[in-house]
PDB file of N, CA and C in Angstrom:
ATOM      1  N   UNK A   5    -128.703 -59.740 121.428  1.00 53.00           N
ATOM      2  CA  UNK A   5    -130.083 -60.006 121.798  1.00 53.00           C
ATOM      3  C   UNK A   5    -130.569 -59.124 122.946  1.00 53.00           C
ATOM      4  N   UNK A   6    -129.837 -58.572 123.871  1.00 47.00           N
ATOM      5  CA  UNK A   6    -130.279 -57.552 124.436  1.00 47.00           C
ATOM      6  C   UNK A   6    -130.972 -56.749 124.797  1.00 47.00           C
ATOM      7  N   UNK A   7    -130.553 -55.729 123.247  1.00 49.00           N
ATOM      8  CA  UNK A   7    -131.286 -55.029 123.174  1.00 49.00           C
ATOM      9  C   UNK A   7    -132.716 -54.700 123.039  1.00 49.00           C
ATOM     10  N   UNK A   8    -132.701 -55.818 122.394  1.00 48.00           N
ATOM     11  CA  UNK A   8    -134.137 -56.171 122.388  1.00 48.00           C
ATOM     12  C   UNK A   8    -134.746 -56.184 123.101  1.00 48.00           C
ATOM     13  N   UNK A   9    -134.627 -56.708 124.256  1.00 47.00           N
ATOM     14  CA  UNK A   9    -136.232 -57.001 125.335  1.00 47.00           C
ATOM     15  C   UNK A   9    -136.303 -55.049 125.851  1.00 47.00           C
ATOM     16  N   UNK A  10    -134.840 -54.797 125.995  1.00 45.00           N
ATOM     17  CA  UNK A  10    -135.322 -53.468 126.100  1.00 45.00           C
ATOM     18  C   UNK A  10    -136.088 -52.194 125.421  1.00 45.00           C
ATOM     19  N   UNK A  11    -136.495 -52.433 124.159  1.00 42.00           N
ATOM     20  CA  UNK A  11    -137.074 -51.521 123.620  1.00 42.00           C
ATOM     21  C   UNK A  11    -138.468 -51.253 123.942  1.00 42.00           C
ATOM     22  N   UNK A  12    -139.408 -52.705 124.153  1.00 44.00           N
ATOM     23  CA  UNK A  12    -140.601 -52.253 124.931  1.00 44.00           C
ATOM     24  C   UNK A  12    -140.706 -51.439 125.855  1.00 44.00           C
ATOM     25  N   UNK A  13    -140.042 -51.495 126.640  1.00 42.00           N
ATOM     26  CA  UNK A  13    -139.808 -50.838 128.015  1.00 42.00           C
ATOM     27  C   UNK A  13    -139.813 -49.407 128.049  1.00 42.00           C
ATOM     28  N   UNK A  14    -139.502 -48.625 127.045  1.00 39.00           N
ATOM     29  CA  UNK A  14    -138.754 -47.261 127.012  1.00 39.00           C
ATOM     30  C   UNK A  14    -140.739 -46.547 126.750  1.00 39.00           C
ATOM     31  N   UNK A  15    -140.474 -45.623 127.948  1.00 41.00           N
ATOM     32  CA  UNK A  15    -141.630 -44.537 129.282  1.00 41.00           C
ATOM     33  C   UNK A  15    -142.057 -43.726 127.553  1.00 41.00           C
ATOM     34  N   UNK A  16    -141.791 -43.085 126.461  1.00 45.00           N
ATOM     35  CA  UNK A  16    -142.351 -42.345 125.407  1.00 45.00           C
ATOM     36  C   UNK A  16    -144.027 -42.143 124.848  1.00 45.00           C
ATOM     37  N   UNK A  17    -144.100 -43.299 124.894  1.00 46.00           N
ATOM     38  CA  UNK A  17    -145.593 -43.508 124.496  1.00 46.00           C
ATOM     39  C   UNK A  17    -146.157 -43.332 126.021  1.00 46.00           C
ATOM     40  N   UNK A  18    -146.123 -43.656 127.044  1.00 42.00           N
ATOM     41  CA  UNK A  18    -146.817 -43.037 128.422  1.00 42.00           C
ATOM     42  C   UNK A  18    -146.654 -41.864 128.512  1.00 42.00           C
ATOM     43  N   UNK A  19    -145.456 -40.721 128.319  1.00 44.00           N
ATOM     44  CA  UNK A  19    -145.495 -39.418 128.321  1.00 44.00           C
ATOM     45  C   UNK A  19    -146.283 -39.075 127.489  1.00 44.00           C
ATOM     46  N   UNK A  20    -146.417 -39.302 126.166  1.00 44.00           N
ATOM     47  CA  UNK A  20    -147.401 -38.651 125.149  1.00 44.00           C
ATOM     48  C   UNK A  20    -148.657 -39.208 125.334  1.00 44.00           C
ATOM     49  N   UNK A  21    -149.300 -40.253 126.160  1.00 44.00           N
ATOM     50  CA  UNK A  21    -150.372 -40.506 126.086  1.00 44.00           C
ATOM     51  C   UNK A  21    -151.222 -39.491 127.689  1.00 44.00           C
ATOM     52  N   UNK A  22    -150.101 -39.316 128.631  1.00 49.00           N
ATOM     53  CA  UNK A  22    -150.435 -38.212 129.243  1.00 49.00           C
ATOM     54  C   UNK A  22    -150.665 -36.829 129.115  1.00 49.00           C
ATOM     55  N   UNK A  23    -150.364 -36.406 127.612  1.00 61.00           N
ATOM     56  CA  UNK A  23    -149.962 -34.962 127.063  1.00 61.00           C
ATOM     57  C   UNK A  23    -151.521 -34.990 126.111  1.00 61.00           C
ATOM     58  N   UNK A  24    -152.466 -36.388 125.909  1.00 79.00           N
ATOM     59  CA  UNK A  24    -153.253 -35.927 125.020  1.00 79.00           C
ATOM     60  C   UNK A  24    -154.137 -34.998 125.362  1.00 79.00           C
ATOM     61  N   UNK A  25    -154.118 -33.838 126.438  1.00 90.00           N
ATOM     62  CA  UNK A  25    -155.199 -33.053 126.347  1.00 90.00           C
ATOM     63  C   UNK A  25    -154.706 -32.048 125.605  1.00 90.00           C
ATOM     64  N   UNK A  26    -153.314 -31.884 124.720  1.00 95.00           N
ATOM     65  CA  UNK A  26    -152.382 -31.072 123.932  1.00 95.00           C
ATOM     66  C   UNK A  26    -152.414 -31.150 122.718  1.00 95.00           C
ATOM     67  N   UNK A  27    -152.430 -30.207 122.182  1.00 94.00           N
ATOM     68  CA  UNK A  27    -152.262 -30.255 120.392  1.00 94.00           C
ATOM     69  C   UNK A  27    -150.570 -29.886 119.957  1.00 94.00           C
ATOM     70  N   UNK A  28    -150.272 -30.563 119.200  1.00 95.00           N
ATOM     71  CA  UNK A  28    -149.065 -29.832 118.873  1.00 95.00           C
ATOM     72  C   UNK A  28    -148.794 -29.492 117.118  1.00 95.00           C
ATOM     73  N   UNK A  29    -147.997 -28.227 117.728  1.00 96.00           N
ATOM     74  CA  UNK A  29    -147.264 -27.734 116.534  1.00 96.00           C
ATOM     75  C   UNK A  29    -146.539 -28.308 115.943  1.00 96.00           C
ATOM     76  N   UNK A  30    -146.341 -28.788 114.483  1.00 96.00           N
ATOM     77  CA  UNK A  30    -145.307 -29.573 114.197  1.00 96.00           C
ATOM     78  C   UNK A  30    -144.540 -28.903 112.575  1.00 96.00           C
ATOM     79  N   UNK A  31    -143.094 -29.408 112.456  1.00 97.00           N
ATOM     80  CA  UNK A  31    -142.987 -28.409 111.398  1.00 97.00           C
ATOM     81  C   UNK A  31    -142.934 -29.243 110.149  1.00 97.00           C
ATOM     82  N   UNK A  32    -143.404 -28.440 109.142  1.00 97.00           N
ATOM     83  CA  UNK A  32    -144.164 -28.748 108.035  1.00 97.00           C
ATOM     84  C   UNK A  32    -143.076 -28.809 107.232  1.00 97.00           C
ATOM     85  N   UNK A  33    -141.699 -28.584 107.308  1.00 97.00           N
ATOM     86  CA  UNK A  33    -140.854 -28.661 106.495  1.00 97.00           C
ATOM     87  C   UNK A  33    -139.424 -29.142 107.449  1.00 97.00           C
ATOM     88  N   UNK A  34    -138.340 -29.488 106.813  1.00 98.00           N
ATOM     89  CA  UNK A  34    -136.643 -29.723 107.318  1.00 98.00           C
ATOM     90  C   UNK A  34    -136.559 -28.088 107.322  1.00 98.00           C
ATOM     91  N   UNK A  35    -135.992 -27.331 108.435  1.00 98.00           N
ATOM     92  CA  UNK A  35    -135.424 -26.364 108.276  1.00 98.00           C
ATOM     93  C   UNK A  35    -134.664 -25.602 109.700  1.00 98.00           C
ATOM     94  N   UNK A  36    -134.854 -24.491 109.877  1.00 98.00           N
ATOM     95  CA  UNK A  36    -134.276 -24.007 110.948  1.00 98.00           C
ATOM     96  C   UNK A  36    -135.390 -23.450 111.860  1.00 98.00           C
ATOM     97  N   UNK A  37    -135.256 -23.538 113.424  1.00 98.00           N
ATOM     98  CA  UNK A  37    -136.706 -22.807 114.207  1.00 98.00           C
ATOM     99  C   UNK A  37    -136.112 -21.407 115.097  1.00 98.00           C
ATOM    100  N   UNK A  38    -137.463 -20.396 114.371  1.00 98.00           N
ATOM    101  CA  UNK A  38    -136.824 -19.345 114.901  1.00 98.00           C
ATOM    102  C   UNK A  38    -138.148 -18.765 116.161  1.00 98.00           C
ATOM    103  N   UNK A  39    -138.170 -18.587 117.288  1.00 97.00           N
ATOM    104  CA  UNK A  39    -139.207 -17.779 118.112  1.00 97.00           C
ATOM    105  C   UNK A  39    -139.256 -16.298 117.899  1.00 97.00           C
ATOM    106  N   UNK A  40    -138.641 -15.584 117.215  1.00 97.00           N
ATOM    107  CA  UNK A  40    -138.762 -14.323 116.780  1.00 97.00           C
ATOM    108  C   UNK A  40    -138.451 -13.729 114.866  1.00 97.00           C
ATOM    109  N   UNK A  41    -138.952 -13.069 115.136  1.00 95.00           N
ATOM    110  CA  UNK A  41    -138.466 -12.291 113.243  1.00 95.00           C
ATOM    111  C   UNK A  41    -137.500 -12.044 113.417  1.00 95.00           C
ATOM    112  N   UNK A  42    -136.543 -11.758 114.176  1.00 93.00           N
ATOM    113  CA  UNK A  42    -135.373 -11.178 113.541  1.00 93.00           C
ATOM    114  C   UNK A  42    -134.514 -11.098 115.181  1.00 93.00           C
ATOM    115  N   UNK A  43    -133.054 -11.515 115.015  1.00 92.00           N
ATOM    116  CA  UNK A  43    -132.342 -11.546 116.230  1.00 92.00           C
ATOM    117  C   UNK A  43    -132.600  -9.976 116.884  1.00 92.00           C
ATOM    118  N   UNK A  44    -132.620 -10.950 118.485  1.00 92.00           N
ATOM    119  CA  UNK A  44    -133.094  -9.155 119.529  1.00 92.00           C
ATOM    120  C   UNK A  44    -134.187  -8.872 119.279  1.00 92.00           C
ATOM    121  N   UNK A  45    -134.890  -9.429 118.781  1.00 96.00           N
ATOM    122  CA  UNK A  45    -136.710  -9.265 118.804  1.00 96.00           C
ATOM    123  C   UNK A  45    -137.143 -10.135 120.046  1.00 96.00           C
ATOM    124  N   UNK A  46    -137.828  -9.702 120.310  1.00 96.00           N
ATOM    125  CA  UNK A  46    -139.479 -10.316 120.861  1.00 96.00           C
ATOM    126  C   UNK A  46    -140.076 -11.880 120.227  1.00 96.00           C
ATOM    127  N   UNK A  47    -139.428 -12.679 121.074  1.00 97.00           N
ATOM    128  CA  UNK A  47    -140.293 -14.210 120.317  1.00 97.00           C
ATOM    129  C   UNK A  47    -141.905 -13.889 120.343  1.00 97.00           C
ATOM    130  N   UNK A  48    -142.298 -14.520 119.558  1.00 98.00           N
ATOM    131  CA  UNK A  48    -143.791 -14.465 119.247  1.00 98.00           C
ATOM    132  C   UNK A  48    -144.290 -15.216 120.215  1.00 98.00           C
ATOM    133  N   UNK A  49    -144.336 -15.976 120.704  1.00 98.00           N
ATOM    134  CA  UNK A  49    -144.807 -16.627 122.363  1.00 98.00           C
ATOM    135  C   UNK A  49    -144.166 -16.820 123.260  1.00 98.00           C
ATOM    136  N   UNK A  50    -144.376 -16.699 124.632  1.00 97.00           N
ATOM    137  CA  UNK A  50    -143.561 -17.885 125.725  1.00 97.00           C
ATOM    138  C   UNK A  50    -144.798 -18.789 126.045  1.00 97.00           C
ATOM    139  N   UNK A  51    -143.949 -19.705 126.909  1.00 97.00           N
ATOM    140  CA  UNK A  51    -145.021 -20.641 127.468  1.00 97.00           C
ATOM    141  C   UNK A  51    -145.808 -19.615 128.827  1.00 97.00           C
ATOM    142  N   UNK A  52    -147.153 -20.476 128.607  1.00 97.00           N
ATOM    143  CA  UNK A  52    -147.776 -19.459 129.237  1.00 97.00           C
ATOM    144  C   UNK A  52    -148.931 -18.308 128.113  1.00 97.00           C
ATOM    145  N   UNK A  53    -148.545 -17.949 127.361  1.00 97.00           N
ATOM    146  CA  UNK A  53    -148.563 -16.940 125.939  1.00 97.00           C
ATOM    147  C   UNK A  53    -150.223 -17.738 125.453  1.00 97.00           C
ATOM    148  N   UNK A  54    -151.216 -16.677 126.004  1.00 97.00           N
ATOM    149  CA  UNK A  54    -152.872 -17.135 125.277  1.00 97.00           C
ATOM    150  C   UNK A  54    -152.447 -16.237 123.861  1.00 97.00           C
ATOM    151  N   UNK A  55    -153.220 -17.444 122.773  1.00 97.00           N
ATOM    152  CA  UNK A  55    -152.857 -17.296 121.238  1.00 97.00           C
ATOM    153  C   UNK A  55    -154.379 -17.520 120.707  1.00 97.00           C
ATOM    154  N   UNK A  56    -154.203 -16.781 119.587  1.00 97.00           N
ATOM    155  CA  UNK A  56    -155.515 -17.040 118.315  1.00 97.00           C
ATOM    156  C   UNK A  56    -155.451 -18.069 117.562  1.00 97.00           C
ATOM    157  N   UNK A  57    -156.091 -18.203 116.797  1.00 95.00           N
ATOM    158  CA  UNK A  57    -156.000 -19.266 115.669  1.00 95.00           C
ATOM    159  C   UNK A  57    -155.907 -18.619 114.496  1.00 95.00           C
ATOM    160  N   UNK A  58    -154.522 -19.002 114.049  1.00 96.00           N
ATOM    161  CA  UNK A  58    -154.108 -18.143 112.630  1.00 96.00           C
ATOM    162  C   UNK A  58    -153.092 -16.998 112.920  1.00 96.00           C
ATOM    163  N   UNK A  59    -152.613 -16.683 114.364  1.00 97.00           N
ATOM    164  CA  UNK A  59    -151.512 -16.504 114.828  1.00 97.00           C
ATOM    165  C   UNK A  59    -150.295 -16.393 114.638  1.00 97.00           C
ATOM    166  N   UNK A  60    -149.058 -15.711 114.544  1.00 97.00           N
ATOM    167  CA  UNK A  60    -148.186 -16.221 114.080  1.00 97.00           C
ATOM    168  C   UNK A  60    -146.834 -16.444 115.194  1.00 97.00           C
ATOM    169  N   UNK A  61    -146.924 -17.753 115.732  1.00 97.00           N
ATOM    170  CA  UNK A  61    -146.204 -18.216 116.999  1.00 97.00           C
ATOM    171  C   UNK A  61    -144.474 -18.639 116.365  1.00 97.00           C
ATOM    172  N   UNK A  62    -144.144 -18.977 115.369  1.00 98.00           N
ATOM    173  CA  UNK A  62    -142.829 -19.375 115.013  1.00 98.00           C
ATOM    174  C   UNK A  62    -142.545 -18.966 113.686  1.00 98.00           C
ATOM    175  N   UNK A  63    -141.085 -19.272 113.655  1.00 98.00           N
ATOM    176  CA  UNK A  63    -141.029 -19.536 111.696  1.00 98.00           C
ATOM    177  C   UNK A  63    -139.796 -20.365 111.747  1.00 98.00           C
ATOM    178  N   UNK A  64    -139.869 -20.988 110.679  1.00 98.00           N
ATOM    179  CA  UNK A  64    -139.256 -22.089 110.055  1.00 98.00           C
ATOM    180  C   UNK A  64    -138.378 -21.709 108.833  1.00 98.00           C
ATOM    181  N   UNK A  65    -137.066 -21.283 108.696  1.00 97.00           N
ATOM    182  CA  UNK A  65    -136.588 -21.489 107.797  1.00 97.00           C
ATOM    183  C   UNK A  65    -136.051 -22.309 106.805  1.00 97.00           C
ATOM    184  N   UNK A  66    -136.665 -21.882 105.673  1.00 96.00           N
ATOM    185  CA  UNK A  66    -135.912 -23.325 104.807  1.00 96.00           C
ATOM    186  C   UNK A  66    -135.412 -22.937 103.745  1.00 96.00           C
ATOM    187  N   UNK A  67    -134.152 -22.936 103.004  1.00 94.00           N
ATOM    188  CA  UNK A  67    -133.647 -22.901 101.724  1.00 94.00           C
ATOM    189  C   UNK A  67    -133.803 -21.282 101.584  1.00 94.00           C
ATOM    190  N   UNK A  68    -133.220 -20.659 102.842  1.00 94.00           N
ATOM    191  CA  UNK A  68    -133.469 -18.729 102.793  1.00 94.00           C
ATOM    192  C   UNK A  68    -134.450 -18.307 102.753  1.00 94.00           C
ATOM    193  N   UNK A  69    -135.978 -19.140 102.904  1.00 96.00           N
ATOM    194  CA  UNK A  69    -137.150 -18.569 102.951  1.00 96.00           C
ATOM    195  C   UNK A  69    -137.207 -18.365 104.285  1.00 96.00           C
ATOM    196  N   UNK A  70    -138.250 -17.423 104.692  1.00 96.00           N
ATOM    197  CA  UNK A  70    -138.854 -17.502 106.083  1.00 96.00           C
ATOM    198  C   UNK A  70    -140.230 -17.509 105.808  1.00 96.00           C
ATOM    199  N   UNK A  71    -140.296 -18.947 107.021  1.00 97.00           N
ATOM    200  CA  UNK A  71    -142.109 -19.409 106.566  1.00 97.00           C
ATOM    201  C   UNK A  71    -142.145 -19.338 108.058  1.00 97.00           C
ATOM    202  N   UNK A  72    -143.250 -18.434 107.969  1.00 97.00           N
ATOM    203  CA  UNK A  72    -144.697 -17.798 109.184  1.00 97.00           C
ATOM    204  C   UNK A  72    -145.571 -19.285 109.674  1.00 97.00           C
ATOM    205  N   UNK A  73    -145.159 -19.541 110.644  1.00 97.00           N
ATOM    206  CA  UNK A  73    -146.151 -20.812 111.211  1.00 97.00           C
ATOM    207  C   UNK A  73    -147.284 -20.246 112.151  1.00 97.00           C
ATOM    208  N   UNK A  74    -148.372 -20.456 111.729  1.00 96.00           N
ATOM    209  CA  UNK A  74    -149.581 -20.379 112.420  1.00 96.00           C
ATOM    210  C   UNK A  74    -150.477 -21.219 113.233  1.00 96.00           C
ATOM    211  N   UNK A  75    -150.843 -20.933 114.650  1.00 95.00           N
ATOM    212  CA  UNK A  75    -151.558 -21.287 115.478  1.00 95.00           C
ATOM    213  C   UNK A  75    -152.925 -21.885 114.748  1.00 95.00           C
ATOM    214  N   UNK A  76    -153.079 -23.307 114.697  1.00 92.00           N
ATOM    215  CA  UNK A  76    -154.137 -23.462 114.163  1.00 92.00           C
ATOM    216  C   UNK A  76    -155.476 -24.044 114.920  1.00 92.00           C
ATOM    217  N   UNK A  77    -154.966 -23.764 116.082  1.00 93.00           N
ATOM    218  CA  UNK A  77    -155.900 -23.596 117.234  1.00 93.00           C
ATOM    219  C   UNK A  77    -155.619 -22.305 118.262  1.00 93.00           C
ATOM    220  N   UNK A  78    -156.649 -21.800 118.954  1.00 97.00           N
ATOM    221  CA  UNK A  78    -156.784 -20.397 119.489  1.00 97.00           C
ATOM    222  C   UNK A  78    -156.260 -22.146 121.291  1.00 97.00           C
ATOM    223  N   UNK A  79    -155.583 -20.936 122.024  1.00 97.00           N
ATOM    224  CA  UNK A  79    -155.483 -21.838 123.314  1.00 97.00           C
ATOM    225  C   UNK A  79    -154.476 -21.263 124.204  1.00 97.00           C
ATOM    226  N   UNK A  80    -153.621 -21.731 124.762  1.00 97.00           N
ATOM    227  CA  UNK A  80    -152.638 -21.095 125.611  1.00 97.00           C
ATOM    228  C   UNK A  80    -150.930 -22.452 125.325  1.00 97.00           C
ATOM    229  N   UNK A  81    -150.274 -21.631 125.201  1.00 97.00           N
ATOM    230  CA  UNK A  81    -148.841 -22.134 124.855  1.00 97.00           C
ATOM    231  C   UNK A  81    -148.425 -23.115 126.085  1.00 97.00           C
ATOM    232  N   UNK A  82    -148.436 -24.691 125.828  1.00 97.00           N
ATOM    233  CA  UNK A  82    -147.594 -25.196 127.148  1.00 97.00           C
ATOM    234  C   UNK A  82    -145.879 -25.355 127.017  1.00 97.00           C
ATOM    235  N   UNK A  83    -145.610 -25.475 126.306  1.00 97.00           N
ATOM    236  CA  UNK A  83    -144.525 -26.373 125.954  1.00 97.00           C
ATOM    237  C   UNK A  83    -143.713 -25.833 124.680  1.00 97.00           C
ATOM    238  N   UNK A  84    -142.604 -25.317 124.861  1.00 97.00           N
ATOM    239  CA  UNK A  84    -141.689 -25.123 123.861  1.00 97.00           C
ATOM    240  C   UNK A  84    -140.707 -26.046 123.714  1.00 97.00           C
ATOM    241  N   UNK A  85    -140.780 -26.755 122.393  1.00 98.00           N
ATOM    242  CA  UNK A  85    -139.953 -27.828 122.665  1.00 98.00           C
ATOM    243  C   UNK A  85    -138.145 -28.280 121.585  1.00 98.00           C
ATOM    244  N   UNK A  86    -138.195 -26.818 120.966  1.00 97.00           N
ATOM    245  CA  UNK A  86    -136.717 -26.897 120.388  1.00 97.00           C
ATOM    246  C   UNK A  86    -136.600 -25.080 120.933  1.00 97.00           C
ATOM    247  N   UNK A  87    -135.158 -24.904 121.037  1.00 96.00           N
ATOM    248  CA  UNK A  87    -134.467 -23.748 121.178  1.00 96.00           C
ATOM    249  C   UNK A  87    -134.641 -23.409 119.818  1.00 96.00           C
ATOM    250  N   UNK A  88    -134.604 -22.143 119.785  1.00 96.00           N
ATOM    251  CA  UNK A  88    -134.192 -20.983 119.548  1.00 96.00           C
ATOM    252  C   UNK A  88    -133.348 -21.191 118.228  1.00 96.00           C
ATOM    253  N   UNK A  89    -133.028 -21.093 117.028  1.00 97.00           N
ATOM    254  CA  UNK A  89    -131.757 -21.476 116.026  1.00 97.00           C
ATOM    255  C   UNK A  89    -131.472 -23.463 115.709  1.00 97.00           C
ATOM    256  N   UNK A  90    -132.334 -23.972 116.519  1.00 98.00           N
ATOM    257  CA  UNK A  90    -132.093 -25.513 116.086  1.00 98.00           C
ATOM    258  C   UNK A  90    -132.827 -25.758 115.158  1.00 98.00           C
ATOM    259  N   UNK A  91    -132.078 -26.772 114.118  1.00 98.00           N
ATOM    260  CA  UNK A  91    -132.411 -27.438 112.916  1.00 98.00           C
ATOM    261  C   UNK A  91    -133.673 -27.919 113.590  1.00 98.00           C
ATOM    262  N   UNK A  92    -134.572 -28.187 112.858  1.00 98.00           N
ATOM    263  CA  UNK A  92    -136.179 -29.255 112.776  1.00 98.00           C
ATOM    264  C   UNK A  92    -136.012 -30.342 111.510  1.00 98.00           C
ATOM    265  N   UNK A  93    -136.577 -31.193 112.170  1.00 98.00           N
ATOM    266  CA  UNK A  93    -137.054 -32.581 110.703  1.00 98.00           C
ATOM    267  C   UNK A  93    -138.609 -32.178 110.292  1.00 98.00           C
ATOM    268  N   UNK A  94    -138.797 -32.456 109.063  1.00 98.00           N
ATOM    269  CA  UNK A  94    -140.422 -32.937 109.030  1.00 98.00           C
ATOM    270  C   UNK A  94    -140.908 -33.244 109.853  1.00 98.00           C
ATOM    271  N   UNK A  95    -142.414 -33.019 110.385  1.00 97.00           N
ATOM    272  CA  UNK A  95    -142.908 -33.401 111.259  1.00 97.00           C
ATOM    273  C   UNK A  95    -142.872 -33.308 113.177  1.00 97.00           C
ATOM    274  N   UNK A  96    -141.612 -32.871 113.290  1.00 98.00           N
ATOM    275  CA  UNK A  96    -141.466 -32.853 114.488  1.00 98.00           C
ATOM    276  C   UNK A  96    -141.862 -32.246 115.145  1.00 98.00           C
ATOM    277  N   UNK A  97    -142.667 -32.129 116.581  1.00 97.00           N
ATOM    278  CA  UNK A  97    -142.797 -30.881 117.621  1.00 97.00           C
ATOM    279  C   UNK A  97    -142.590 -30.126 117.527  1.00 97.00           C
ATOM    280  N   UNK A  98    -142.977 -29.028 117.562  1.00 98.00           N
ATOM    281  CA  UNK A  98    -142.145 -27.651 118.077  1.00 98.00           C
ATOM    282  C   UNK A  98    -142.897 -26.742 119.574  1.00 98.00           C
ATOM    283  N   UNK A  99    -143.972 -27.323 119.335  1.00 97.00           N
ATOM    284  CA  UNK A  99    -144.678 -26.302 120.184  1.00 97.00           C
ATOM    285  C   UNK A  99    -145.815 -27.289 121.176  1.00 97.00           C
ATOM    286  N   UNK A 100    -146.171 -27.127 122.379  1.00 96.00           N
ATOM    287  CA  UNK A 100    -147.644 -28.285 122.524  1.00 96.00           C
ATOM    288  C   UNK A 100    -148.390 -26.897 123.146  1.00 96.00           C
ATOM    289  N   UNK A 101    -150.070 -27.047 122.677  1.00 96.00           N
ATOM    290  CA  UNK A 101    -150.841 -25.916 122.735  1.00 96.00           C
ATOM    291  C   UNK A 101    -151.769 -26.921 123.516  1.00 96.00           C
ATOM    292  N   UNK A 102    -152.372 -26.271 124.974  1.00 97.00           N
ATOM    293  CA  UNK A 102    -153.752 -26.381 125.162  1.00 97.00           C
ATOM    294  C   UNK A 102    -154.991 -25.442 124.603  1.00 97.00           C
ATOM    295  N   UNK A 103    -155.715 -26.595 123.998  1.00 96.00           N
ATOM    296  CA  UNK A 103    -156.525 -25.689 123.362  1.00 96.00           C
ATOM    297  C   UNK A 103    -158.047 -25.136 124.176  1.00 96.00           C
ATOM    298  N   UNK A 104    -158.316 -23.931 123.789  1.00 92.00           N
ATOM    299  CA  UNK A 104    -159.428 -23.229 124.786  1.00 92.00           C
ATOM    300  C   UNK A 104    -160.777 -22.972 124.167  1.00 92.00           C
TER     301      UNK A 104
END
């Protein structure tokens, strides 16, 4: 029974309700996250990094494809939020953009 009373408690929903002036990137498929085309390249953003809309800030590999993820807001990069070569789920974060 424990556990229970503790789950209300847990700070997640207050961090993200402080982050809503942020849009985020999220990935559209299960796959792998890459910040550059090709190892020893140039990632396509850092934080910090003013972007277009339609951009191409990441890619996502899945099943040996490489899929081009695009900025679908023009803004400035806050937040990178998986490394470099880590697996992604559906849906998850990858990126939080203020938008301009």
């Amino acid at each position: 029974d424990s556990p229970v009373p503790a789950t209300p408690s847990t700070p997640p929903p207050a961090a993200a309700a402080a982050r809503s002036d942020l849009v985020a990137l999220t990935a559209p498929m299960v796959g792998t996250f890459y910040r550059s085309s090709a190892p020893g390249e140039a990632p396509f953003v850092e934080i910090g990094s003013r972007i277009k809309s339609g951009q191409i800030i990441c890619i996502v590999e899945a099943m040996k494809l490489m899929n081009e993820l695009e900025a679908g807001t023009a803004g400035e990069v806050v937040e990178i939020l998986v490394e470099n070569g880590e697996p992604v789920e559906f849906g998850q974060a990858l990126m939080r953009i203020r938008p301009s």
